[in-house]
Short mmCIF file of C-alpha atoms and ligand atoms in Angstrom, two decimals:
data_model
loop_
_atom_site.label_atom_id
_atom_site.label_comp_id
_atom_site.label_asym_id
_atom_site.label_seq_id
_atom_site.Cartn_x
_atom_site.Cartn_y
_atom_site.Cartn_z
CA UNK Q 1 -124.90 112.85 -0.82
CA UNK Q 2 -124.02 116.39 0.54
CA UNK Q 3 -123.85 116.25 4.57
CA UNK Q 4 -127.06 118.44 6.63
CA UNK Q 5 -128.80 119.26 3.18
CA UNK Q 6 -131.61 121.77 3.58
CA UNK Q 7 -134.50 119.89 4.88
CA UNK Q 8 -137.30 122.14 3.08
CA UNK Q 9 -135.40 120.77 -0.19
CA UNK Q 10 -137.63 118.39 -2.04
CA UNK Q 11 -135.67 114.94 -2.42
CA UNK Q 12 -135.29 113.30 -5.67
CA UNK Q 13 -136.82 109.73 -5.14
CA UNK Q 14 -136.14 109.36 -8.55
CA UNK Q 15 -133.02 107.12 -8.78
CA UNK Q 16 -133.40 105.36 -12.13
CA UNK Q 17 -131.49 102.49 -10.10
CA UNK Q 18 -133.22 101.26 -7.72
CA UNK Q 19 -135.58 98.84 -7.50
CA UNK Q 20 -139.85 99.07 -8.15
CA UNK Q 21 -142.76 96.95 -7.14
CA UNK Q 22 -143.75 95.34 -10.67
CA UNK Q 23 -147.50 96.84 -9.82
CA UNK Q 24 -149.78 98.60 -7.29
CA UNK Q 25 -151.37 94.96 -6.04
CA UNK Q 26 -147.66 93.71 -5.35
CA UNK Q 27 -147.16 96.43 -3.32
CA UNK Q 28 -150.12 95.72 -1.56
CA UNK Q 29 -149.88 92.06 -1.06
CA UNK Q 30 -145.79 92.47 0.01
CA UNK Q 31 -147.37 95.30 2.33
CA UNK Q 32 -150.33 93.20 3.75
CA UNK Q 33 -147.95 90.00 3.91
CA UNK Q 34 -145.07 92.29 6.47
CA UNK Q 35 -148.12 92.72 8.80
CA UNK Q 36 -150.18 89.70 8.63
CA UNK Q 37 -147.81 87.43 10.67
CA UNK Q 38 -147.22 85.56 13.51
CA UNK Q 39 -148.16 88.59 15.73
CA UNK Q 40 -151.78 88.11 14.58
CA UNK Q 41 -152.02 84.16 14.56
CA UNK Q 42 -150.16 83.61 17.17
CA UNK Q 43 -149.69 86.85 19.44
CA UNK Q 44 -153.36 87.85 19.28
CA UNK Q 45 -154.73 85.17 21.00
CA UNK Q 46 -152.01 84.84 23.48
CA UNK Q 47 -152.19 87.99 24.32
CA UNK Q 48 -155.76 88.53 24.38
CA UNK Q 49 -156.55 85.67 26.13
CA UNK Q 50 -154.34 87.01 28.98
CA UNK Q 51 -155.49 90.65 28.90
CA UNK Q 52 -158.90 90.06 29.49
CA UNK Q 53 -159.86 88.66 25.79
CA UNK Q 54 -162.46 91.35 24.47
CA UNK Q 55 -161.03 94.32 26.38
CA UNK Q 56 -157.69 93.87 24.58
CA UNK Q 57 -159.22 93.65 21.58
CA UNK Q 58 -161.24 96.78 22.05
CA UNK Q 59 -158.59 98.78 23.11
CA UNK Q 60 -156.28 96.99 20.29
CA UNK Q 61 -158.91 98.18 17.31
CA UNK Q 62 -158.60 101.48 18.66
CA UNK Q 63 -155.02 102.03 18.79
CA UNK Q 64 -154.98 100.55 15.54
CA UNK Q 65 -157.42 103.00 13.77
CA UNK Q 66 -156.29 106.12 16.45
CA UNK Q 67 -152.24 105.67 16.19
CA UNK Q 68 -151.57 103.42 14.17
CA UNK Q 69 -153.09 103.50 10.92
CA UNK Q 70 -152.27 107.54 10.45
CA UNK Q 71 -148.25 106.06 11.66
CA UNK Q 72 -148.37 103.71 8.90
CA UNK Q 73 -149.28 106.53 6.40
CA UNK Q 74 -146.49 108.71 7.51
CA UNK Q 75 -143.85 106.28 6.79
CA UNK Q 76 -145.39 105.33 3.30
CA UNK Q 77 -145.37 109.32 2.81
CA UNK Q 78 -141.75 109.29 4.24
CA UNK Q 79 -140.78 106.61 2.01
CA UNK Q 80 -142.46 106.92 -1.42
CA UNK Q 81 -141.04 110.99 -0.43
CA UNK Q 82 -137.33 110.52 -0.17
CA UNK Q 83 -136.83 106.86 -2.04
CA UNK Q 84 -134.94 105.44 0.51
CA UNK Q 85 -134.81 103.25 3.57
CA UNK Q 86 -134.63 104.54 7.08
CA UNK Q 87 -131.43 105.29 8.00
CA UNK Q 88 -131.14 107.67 4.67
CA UNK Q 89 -134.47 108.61 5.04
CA UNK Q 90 -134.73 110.24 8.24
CA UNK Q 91 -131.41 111.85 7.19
CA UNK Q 92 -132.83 113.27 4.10
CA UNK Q 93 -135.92 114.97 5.86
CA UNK Q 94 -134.64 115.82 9.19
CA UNK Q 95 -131.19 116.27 8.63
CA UNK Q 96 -127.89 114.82 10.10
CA UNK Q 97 -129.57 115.38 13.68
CA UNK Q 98 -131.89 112.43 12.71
CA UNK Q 99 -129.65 110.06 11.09
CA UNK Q 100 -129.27 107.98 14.58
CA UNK Q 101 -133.31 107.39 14.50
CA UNK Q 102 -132.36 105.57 11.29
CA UNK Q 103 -129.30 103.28 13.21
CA UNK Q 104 -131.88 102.51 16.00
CA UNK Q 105 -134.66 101.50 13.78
CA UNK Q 106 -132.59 98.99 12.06
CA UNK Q 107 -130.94 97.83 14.87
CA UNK Q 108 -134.12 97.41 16.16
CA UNK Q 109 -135.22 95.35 13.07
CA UNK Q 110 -132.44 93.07 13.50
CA UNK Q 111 -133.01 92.27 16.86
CA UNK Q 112 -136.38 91.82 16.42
CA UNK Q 113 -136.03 89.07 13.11
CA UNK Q 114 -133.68 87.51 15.38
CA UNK Q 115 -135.96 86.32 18.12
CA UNK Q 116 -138.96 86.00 15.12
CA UNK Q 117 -137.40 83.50 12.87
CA UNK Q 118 -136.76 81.31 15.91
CA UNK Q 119 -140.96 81.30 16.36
CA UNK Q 120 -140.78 80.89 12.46
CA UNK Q 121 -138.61 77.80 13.00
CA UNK Q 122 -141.47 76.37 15.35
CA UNK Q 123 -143.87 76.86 12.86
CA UNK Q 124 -141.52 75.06 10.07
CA UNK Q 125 -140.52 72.37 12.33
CA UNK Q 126 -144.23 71.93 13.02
CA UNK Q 127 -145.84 71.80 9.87
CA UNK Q 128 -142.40 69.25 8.65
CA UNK Q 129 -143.87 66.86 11.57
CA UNK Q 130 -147.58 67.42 10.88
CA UNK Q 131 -147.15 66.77 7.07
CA UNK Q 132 -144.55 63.29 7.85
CA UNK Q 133 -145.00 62.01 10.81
CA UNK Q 134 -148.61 63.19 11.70
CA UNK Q 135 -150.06 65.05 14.89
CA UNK Q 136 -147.37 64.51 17.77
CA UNK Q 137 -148.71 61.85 20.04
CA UNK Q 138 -147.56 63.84 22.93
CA UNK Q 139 -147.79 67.43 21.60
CA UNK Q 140 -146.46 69.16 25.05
CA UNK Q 141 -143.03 67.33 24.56
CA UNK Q 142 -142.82 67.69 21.17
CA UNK Q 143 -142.73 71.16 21.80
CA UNK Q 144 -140.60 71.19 24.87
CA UNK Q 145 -137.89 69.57 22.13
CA UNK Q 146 -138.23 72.08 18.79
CA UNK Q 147 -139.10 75.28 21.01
CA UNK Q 148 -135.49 75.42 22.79
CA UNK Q 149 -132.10 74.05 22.04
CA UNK Q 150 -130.40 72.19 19.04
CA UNK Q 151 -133.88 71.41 17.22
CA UNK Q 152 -134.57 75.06 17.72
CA UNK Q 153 -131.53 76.14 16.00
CA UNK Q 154 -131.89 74.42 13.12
CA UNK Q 155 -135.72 75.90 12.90
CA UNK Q 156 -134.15 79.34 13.09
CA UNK Q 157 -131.20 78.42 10.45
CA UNK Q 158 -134.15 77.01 8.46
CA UNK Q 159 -136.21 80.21 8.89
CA UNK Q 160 -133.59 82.46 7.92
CA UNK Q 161 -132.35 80.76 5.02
CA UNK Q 162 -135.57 80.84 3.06
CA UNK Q 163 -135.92 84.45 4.27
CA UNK Q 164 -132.87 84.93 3.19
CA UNK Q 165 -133.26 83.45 -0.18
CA UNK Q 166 -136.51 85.77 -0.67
CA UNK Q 167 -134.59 88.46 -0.22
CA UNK Q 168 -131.68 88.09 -2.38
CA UNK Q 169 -134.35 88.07 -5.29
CA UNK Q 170 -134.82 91.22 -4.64
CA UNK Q 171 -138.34 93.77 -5.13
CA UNK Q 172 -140.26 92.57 -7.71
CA UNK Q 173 -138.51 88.66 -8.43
CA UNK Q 174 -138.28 87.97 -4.54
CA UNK Q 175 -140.79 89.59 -2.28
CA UNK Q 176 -143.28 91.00 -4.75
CA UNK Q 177 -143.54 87.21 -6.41
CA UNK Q 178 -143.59 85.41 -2.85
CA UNK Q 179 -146.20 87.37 -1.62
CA UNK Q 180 -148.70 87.55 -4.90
CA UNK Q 181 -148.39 83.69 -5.04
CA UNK Q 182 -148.89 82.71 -0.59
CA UNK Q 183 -151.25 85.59 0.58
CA UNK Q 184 -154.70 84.88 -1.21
CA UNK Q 185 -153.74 81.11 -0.34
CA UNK Q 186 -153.08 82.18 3.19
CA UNK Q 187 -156.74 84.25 3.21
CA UNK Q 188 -158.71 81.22 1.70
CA UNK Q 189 -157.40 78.64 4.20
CA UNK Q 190 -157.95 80.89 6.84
CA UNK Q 191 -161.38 81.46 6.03
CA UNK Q 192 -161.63 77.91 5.76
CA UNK Q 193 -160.54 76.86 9.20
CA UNK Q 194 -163.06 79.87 10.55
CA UNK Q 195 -165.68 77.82 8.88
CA UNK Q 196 -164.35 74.75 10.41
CA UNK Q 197 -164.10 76.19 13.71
CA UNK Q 198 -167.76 77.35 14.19
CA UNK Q 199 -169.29 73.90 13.73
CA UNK Q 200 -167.39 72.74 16.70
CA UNK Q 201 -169.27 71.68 19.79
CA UNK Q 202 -168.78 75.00 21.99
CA UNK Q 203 -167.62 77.43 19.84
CA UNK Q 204 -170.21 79.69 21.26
CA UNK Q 205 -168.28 79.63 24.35
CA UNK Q 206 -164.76 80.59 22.55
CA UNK Q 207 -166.55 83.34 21.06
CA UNK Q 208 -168.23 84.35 24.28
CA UNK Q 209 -164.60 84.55 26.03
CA UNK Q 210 -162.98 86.63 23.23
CA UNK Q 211 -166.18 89.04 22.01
CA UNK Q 212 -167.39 90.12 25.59
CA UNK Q 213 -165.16 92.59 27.04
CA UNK Q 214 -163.85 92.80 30.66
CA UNK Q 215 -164.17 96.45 31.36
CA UNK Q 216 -162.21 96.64 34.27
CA UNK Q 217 -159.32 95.63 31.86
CA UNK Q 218 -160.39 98.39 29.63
CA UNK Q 219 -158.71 100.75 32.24
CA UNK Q 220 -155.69 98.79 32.98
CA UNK Q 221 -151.97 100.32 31.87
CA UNK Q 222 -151.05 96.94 31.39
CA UNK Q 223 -154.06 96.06 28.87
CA UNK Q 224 -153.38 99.30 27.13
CA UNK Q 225 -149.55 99.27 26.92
CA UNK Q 226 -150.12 95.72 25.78
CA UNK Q 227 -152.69 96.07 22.99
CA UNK Q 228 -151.18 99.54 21.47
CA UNK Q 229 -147.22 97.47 21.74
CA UNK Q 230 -149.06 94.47 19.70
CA UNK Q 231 -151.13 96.85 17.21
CA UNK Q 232 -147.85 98.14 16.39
CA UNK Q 233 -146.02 95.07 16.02
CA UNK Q 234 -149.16 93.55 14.38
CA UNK Q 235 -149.01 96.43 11.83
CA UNK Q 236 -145.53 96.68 11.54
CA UNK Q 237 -145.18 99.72 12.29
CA UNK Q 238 -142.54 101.72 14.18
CA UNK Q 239 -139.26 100.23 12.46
CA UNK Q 240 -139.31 101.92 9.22
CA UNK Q 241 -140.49 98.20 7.11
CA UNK Q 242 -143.28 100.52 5.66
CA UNK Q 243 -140.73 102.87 4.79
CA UNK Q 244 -138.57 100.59 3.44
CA UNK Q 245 -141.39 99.14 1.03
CA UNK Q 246 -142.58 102.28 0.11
CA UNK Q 247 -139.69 104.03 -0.74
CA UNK Q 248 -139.93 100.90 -3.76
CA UNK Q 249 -143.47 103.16 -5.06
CA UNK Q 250 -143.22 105.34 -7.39
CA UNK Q 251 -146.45 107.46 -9.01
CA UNK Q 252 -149.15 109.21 -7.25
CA UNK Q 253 -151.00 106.71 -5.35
CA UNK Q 254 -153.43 107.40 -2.51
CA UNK Q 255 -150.83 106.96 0.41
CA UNK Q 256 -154.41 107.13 2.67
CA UNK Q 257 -155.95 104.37 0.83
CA UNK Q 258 -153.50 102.19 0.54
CA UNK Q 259 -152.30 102.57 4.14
CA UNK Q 260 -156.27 101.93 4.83
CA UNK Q 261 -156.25 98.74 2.50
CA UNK Q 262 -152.67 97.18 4.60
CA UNK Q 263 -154.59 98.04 8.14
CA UNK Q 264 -157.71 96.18 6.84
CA UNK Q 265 -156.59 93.38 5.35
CA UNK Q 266 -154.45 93.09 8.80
CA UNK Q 267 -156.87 93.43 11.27
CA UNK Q 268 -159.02 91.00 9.64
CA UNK Q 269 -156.63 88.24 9.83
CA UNK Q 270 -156.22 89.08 13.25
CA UNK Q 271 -159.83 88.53 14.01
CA UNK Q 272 -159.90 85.97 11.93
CA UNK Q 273 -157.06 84.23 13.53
CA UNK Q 274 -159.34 84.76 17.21
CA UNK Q 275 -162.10 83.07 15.18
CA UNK Q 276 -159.91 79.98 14.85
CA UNK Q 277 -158.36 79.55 17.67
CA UNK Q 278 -160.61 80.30 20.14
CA UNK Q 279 -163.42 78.46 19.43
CA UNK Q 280 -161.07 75.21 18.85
CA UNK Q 281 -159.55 76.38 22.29
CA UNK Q 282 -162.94 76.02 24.18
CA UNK Q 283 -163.82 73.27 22.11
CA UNK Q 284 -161.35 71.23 23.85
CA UNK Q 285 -161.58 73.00 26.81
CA UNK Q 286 -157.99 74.60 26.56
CA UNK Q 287 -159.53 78.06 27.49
CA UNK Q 288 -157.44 77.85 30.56
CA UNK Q 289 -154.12 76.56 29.13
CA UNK Q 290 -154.27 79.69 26.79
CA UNK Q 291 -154.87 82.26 29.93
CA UNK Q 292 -151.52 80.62 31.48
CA UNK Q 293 -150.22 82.81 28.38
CA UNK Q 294 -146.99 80.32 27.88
CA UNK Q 295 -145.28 81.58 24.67
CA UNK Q 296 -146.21 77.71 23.51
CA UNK Q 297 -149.72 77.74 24.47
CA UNK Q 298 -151.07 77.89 20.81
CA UNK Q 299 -148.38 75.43 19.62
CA UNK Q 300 -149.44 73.04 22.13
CA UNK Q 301 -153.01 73.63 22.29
CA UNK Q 302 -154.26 72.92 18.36
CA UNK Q 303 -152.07 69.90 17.94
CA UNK Q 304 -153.78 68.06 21.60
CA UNK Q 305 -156.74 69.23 19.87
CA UNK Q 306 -156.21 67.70 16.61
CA UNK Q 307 -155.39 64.29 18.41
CA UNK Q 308 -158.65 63.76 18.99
CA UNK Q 309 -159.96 63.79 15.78
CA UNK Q 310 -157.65 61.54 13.42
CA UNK Q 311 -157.23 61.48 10.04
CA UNK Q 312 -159.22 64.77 9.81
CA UNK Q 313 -157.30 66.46 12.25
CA UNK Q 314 -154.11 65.88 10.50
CA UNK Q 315 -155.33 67.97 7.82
CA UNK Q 316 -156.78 70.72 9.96
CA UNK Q 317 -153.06 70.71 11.59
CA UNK Q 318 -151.26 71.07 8.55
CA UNK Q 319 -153.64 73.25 7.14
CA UNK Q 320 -153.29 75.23 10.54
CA UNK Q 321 -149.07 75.14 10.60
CA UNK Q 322 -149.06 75.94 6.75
CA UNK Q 323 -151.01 79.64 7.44
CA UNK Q 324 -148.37 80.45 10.58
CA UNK Q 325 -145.41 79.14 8.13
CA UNK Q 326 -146.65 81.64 5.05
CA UNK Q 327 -147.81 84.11 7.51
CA UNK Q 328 -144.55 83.61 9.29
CA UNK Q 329 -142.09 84.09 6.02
CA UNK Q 330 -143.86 87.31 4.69
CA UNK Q 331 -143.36 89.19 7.50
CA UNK Q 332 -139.43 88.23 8.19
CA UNK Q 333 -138.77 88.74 4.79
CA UNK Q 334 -139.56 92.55 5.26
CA UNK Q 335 -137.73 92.73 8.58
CA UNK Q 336 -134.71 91.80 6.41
CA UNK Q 337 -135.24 94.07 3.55
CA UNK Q 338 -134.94 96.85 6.43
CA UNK Q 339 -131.10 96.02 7.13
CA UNK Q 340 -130.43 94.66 3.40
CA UNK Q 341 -131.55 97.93 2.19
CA UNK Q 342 -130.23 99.99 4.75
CA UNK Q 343 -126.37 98.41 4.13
CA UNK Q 344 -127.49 99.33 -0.02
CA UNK Q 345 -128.85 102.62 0.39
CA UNK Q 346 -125.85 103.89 2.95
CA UNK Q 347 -122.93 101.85 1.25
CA UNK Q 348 -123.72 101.33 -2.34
CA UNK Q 349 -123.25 97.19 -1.34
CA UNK Q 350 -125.01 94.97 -3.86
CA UNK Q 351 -128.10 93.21 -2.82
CA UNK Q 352 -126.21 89.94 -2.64
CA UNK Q 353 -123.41 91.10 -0.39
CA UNK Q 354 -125.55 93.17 1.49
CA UNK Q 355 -128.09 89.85 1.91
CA UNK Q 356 -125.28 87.86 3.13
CA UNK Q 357 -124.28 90.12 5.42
CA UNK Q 358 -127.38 90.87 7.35
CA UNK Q 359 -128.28 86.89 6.89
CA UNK Q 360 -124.88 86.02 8.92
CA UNK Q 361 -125.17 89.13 11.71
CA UNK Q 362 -129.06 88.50 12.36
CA UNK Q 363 -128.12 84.35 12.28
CA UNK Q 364 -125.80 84.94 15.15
CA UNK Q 365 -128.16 87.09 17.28
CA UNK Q 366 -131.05 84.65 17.21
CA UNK Q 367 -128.88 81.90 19.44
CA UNK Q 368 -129.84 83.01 22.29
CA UNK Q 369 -133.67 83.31 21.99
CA UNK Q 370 -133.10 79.76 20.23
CA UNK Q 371 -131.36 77.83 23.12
CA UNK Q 372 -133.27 79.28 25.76
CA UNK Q 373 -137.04 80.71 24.64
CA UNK Q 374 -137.62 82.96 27.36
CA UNK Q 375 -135.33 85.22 25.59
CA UNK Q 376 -138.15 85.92 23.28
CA UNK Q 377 -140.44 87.40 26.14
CA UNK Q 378 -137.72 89.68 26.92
CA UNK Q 379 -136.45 90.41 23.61
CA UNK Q 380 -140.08 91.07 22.53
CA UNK Q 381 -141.02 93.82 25.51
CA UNK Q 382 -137.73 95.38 24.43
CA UNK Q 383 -137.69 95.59 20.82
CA UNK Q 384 -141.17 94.45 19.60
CA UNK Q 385 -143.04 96.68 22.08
CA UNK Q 386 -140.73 99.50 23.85
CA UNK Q 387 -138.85 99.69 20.35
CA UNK Q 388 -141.72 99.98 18.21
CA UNK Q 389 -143.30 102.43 20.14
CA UNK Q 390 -140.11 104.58 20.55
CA UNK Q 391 -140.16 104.43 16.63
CA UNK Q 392 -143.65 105.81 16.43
CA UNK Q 393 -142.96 108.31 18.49
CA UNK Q 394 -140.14 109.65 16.78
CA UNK Q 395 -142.22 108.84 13.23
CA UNK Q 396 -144.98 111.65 15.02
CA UNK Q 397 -142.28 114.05 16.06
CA UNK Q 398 -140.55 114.21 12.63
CA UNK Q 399 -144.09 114.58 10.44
CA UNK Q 400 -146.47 116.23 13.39
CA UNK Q 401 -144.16 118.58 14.72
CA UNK Q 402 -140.92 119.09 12.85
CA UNK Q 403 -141.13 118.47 9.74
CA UNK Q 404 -144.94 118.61 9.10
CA UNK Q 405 -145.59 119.99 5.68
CA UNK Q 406 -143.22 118.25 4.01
CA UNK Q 407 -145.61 115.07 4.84
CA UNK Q 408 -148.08 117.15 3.94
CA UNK Q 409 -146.77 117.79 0.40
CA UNK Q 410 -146.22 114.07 -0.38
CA UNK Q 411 -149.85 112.96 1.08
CA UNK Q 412 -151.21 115.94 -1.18
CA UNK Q 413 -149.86 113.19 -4.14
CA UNK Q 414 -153.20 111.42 -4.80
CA UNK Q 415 -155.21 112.18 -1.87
CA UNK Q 416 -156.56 115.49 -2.40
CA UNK Q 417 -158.14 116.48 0.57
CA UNK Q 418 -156.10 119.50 2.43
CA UNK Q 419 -158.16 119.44 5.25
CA UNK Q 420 -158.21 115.89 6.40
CA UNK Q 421 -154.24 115.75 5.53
CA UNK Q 422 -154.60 119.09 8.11
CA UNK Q 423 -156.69 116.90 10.79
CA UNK Q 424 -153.59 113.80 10.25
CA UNK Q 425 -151.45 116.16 11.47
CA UNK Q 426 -153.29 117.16 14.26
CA UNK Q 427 -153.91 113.77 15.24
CA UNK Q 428 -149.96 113.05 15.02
CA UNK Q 429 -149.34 116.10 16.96
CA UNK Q 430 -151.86 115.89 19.90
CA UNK Q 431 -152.79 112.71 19.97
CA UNK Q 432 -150.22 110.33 18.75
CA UNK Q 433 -146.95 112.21 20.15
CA UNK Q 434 -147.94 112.47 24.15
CA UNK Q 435 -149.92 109.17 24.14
CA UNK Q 436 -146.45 107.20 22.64
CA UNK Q 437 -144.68 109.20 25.18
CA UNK Q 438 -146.28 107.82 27.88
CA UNK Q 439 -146.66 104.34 26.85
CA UNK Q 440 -142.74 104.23 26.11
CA UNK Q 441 -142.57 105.51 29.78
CA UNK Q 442 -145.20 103.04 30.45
CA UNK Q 443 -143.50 100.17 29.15
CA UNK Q 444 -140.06 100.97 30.30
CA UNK Q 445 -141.28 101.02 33.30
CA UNK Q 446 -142.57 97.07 33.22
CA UNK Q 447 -139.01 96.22 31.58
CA UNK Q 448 -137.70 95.23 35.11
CA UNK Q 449 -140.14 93.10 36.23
CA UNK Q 450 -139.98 91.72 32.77
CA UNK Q 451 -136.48 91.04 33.07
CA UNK Q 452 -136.68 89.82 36.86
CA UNK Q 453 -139.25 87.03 35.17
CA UNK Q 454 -136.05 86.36 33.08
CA UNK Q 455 -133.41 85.72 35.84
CA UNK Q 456 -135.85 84.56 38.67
CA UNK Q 457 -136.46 80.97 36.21
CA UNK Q 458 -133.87 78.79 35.54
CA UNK Q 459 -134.14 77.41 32.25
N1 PFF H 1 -146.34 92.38 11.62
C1 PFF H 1 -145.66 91.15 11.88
C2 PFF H 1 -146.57 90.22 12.67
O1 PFF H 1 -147.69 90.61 13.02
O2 PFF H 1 -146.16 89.12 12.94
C3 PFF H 1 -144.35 91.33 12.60
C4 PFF H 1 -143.53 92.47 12.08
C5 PFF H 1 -143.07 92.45 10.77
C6 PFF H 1 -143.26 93.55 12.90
C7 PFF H 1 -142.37 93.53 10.27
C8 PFF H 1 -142.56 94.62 12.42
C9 PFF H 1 -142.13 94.59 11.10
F1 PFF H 1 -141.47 95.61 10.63
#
């Protein structure tokens, strides 16, 4: 590939090579499954519940439909436009001056599966003991035993060996298949616990606490930076996985719509997801164990909840474990295509060698989070909020201000509408660009106290 090629060049995405989703709906499903994950089942509520409940998730639907949502379309339109992951990507459009964007978004991606299969591991670990050995008697110490140390580990090794094994199947065999057989499943259970949930004795109450907002909390940098960090993480945006998947379409596909369908179908999980848990939460009057915010809370919470109600609960708790576990997969899965197709894309590696190799290096980084779990808060303010965010921003700068009709040219591709492609950029430009500046800022700025959290516990 010839070094600093001229950036108003059209790239060929055309490599008769690589890899295509089998059809449209794949895409779709693989797309939906990266961003319906444990950010929505479990992060939502956790994070709601301590940001004020509604007022996060105000402020959270409008970042998504404000920032988000016309993010996610520039990196299907930088994707499907240069057929390539980031790190080639960004180099193709912007030039060897962007090429680093590319090293810090998978880096980033790494960092982030590391800490993420370890919470996948829970959820395996969970639904292994719910299925066998039933609802732990003593759910709190149950916990205490899989979320930190050796039963952790093996959670994580778990985790990243069926990610792994997802991924060295490649587009259409691994991911593509995976996702068009869990997510419908994942939809209808969900649905089904909703149902579940409002028959419970004071559900009304659950509701109450996560429907009516706290305004004061509407106003509050720490709300905001919150909600717009987990609407990016929730949509996976901000690391280049949308790139990555897209740069797998080929054709003339609404970019808008699709981006549109991925943003719906993930925002309704994560409502969904509050309509579970928090009327089950107030049903057993847990409301206040979920405001203490501890990374376990939902872990703990459902099973004490399910204790109570025998047989039937088992069900509702494997039902309940099985959604996080699919949810859970889908989304590492395309946190590993991000390195796996970086190390193809930049060194001609074969999937499998490239698969092993990302496997091994993300393996090793996700000790840490896995003997000790408040690595995770830590490692998520860094790289799942501050990281994503940084990536955003630099998405807006390359399509709203440098780079802008080239993103224009490649939205042009099935959406035919020149003047609401005009009013994306705009909205990347003025709106998107100086509001992720200041969050970054914003949430830099909370890193210390984040990390003094860290250091003032012992373990
Ligand atoms: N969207 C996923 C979730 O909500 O759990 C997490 C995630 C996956 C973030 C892929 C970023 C990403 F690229």
């Amino acid at each position: 590939m010839a070094e600093g090629r001229p950036i108003d060049s059209t790239p060929d995405p055309t490599d008769p090579n690589r890899e295509q989703w089998g059809s449209r709906r794949g895409f779709l499903l693989a797309a939906a499954g990266s961003a319906v994950g444990l950010g929505n089942l479990w992060g939502f509520p956790y994070k709601a519940s301590s940001h004020g409940g509604a007022a996060f998730v105000v402020v959270y639907l409008l970042m998504i439909v404000l920032v988000c949502l016309p993010l996610l379309i520039a990196e299907l339109s930088i994707g499907r436009r240069t057929g390539e992951s980031p790190v080639m990507a960004l180099f193709l459009l912007g030039g060897r001056r962007w090429r680093w964007v590319g090293y810090v978004l998978v880096l980033n991606s790494m960092m982030i599966l590391a800490f993420y299969s370890v919470v996948s591991g829970w959820t395996l670990l969970s639904l292994g003991q719910n299925v066998i050995g039933g609802v732990p008697a003593d759910p709190a110490s149950f916990f205490g035993r899989i979320s930190q140390g050796p039963e952790a580990l093996l959670g994580h090794l778990l985790a990243m060996a069926l990610t792994g094994m997802v991924i060295f199947g490649g587009i259409r065999r691994g991911i593509e298949h995976l996702s068009v057989s869990v997510m419908p499943l994942l939809y209808l259970l969900l649905i089904a616990l909703a149902v579940w949930a409002s028959q419970l004795s004071g559900a009304g109450a659950g509701y109450r606490f996560y429907l009516q907002p706290d305004f004061r909390e509407l106003l509050s940098w720490s709300t905001i930076t919150a909600a717009t960090g987990h609407a990016f993480f929730s949509l996976s945006v901000g690391l280049g996985a949308m790139i990555t998947y897209a740069s797998y379409l080929r054709g003339r596909d609404n970019l808008v719509r699709l981006g549109s369908v991925v943003a719906a179908a993930d925002t309704t999980v994560a409502l969904l997801g509050g309509l579970v848990t928090f009327p089950l939460v107030a049903h057993f009057q847990l409301l206040d164990g979920l405001s203490d915010s501890t990374i376990g809370a939902l872990f703990v919470a459902i099973p004490s909840g399910m204790n109570s109600l025998g047989g039937g609960g088992r069900l509702v708790a494997v039902v309940f474990f099985l959604v996080l576990a699919i949810a859970a997969l889908t989304s590492a899965v395309s946190l590993l295509e991000v390195s796996t197709a970086g190390l193809i894309d930049r060194l001609g590696w074969s999937r499998r060698r490239a698969t092993w190799l990302a496997v091994l290096v993300i393996t090793l980084l996700g000790i840490p989070p896995a003997i000790d779990n408040r690595w995770i808060d830590v490692a998520y303010s860094l790289f799942g909020e501050a990281g994503l965010i940084f990536g955003g921003l630099m998405t807006a700068i390359l399509l709203g201000w440098s780079y802008p009709s080239l993103g224009e040219a490649e939205l042009a591709e099935g959406f035919p509408h020149p003047r609401a492609i005009r009013w994306w950029v705009l909205l990347l430009r003025w709106l998107v660009t100086p509001m992720l500046a200041l969050l970054l800022v914003q949430s830099l700025r909370q890193l210390p106290a984040v990390l003094q959290t860290f250091f003032s516990h012992s373990p």
